[in-house]
Coordinates of C-alpha atoms in Angstrom, one line a residue:
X1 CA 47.8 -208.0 -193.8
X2 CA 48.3 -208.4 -197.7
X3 CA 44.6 -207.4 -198.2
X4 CA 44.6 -204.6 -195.4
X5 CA 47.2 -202.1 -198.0
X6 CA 44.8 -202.7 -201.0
X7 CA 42.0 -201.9 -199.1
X8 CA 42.8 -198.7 -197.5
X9 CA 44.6 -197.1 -201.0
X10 CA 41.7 -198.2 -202.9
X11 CA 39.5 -195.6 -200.6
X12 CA 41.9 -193.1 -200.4
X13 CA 42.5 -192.9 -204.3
X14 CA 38.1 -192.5 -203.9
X15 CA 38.2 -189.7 -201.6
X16 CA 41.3 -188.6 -203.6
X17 CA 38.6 -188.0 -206.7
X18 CA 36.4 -186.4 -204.2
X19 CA 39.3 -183.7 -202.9
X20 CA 40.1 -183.3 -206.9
X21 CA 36.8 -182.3 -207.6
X22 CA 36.7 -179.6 -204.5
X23 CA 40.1 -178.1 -205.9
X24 CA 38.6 -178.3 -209.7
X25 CA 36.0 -175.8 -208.0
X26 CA 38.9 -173.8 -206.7
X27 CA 40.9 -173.7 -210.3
X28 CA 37.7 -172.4 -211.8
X29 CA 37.5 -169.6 -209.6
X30 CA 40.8 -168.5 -209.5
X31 CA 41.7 -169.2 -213.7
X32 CA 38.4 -169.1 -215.1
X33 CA 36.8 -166.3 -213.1
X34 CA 33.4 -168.6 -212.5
X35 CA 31.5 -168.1 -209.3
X36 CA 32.1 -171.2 -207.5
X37 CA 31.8 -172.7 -203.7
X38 CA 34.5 -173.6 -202.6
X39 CA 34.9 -175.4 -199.7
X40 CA 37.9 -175.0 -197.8
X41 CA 38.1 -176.8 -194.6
X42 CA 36.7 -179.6 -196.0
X43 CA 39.1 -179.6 -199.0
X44 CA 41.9 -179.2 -196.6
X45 CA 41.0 -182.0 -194.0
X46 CA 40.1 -184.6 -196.7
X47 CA 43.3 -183.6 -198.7
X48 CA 45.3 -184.3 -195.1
X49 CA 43.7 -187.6 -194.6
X50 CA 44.5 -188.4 -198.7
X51 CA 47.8 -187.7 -198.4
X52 CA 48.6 -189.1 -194.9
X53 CA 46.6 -192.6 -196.4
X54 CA 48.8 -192.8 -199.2
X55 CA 51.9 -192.1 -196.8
X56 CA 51.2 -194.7 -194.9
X57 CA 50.1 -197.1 -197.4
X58 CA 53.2 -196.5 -199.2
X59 CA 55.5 -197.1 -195.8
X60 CA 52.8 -200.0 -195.6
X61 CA 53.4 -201.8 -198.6
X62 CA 57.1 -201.6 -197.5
X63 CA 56.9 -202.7 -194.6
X64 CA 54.9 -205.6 -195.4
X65 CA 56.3 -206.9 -198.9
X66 CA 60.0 -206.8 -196.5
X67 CA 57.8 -209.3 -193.7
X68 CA 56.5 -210.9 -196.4
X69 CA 59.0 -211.9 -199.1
X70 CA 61.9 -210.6 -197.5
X71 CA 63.1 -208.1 -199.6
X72 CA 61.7 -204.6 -201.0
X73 CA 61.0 -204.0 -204.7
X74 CA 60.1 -207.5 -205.8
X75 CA 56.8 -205.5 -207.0
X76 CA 58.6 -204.1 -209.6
X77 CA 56.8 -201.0 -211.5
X78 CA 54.8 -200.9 -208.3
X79 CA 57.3 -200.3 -205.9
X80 CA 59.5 -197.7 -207.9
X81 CA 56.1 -195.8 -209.0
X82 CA 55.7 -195.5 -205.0
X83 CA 59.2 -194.4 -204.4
X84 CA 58.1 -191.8 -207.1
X85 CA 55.4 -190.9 -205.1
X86 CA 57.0 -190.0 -201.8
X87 CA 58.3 -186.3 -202.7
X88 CA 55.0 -185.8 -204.7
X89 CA 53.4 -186.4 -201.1
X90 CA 55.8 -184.3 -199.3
X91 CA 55.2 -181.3 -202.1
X92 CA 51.3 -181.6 -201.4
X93 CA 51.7 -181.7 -197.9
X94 CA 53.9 -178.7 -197.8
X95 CA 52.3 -176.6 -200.1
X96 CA 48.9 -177.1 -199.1
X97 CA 49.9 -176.4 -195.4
X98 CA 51.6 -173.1 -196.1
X99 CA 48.7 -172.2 -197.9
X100 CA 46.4 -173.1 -195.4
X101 CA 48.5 -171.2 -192.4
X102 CA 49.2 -168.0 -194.9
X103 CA 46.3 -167.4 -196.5
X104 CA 46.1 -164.6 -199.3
X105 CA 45.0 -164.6 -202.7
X106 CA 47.3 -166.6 -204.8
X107 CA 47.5 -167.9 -208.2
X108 CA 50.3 -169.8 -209.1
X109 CA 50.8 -171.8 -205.9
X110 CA 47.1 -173.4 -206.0
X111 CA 48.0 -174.4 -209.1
X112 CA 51.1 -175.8 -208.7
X113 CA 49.4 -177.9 -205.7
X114 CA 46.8 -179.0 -207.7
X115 CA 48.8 -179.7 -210.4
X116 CA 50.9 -182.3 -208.6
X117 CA 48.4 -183.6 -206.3
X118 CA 46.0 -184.2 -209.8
X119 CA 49.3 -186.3 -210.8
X120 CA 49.7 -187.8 -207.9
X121 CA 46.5 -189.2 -208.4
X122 CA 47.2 -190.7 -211.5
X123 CA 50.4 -192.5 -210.4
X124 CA 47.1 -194.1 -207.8
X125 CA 45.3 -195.0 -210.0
X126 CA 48.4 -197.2 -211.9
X127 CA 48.7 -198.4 -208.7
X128 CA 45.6 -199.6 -208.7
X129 CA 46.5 -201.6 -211.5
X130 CA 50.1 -202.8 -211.2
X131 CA 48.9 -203.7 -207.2
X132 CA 46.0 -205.6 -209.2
X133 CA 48.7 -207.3 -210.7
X134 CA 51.0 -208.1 -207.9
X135 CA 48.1 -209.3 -206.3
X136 CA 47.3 -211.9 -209.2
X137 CA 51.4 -213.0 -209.1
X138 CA 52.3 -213.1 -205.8
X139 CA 49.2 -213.5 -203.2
X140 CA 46.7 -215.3 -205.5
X141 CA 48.3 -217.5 -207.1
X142 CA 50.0 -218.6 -204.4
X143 CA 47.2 -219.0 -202.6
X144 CA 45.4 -221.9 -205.3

């Protein structure tokens, strides 16, 4: 189970870069006035599964550090970078559905979204790191 969390965030925080790169397309069409493709189902249902991933990765790693070592937040900077996370979540979620459902042309809102989804994925990838390090403290080296 402690391997199962890593796993799954580690793809997600990939296809993360892939959804990044399909919204960069859309930022240089709306802001830069560049003919682009732009593809929007796809950048919609990988952006879902992103965001649902990390969701449930974050109630994972929760869940499991609680069965684990019996108390939350024993991760430290991991942990409270995850709580940070949660509302940056919800704000992609919601904003990326209403703009989905009511679509129009738009300029600020898009970039909003893709301004806090594009840090969302760099709070992943310091969790990448600081779960690289909670790995090495408390499952590794336990492990030896």
């Amino acid at each position: 189970m402690l391997y199962l969390h890593p796993v799954v965030q580690l793809v997600s925080t990939i296809l993360a870069l892939y959804v990044i790169y399909t919204g960069i397309q859309r930022f240089r069409s709306l802001h830069l006035h560049t003919r682009t493709a732009f593809s929007w189902k796809w950048h919609v249902s990988l952006g879902i599964l992103v965001l649902l991933l990390w969701s449930t990765g974050l109630v994972g790693g929760f869940v499991v550090t609680r069965n684990v070592w019996y108390t939350n937040f024993i991760t430290g900077l991991h942990a409270n970078v995850a709580v940070v996370m949660c509302p940056l979540i919800v704000f992609g979620f919601v904003t990326g559905f209403y703009m989905n459902r009511v679509k129009k042309k738009r300029i600020l809102l898009p970039l909003i979204h893709g301004l806090n989804n594009t840090f969302l994925f760099l709070l992943a990838i310091h969790q990448i790191y600081s779960g690289w390090l909670v790995m090495q403290k408390f499952v590794l080296d336990s492990a030896l």
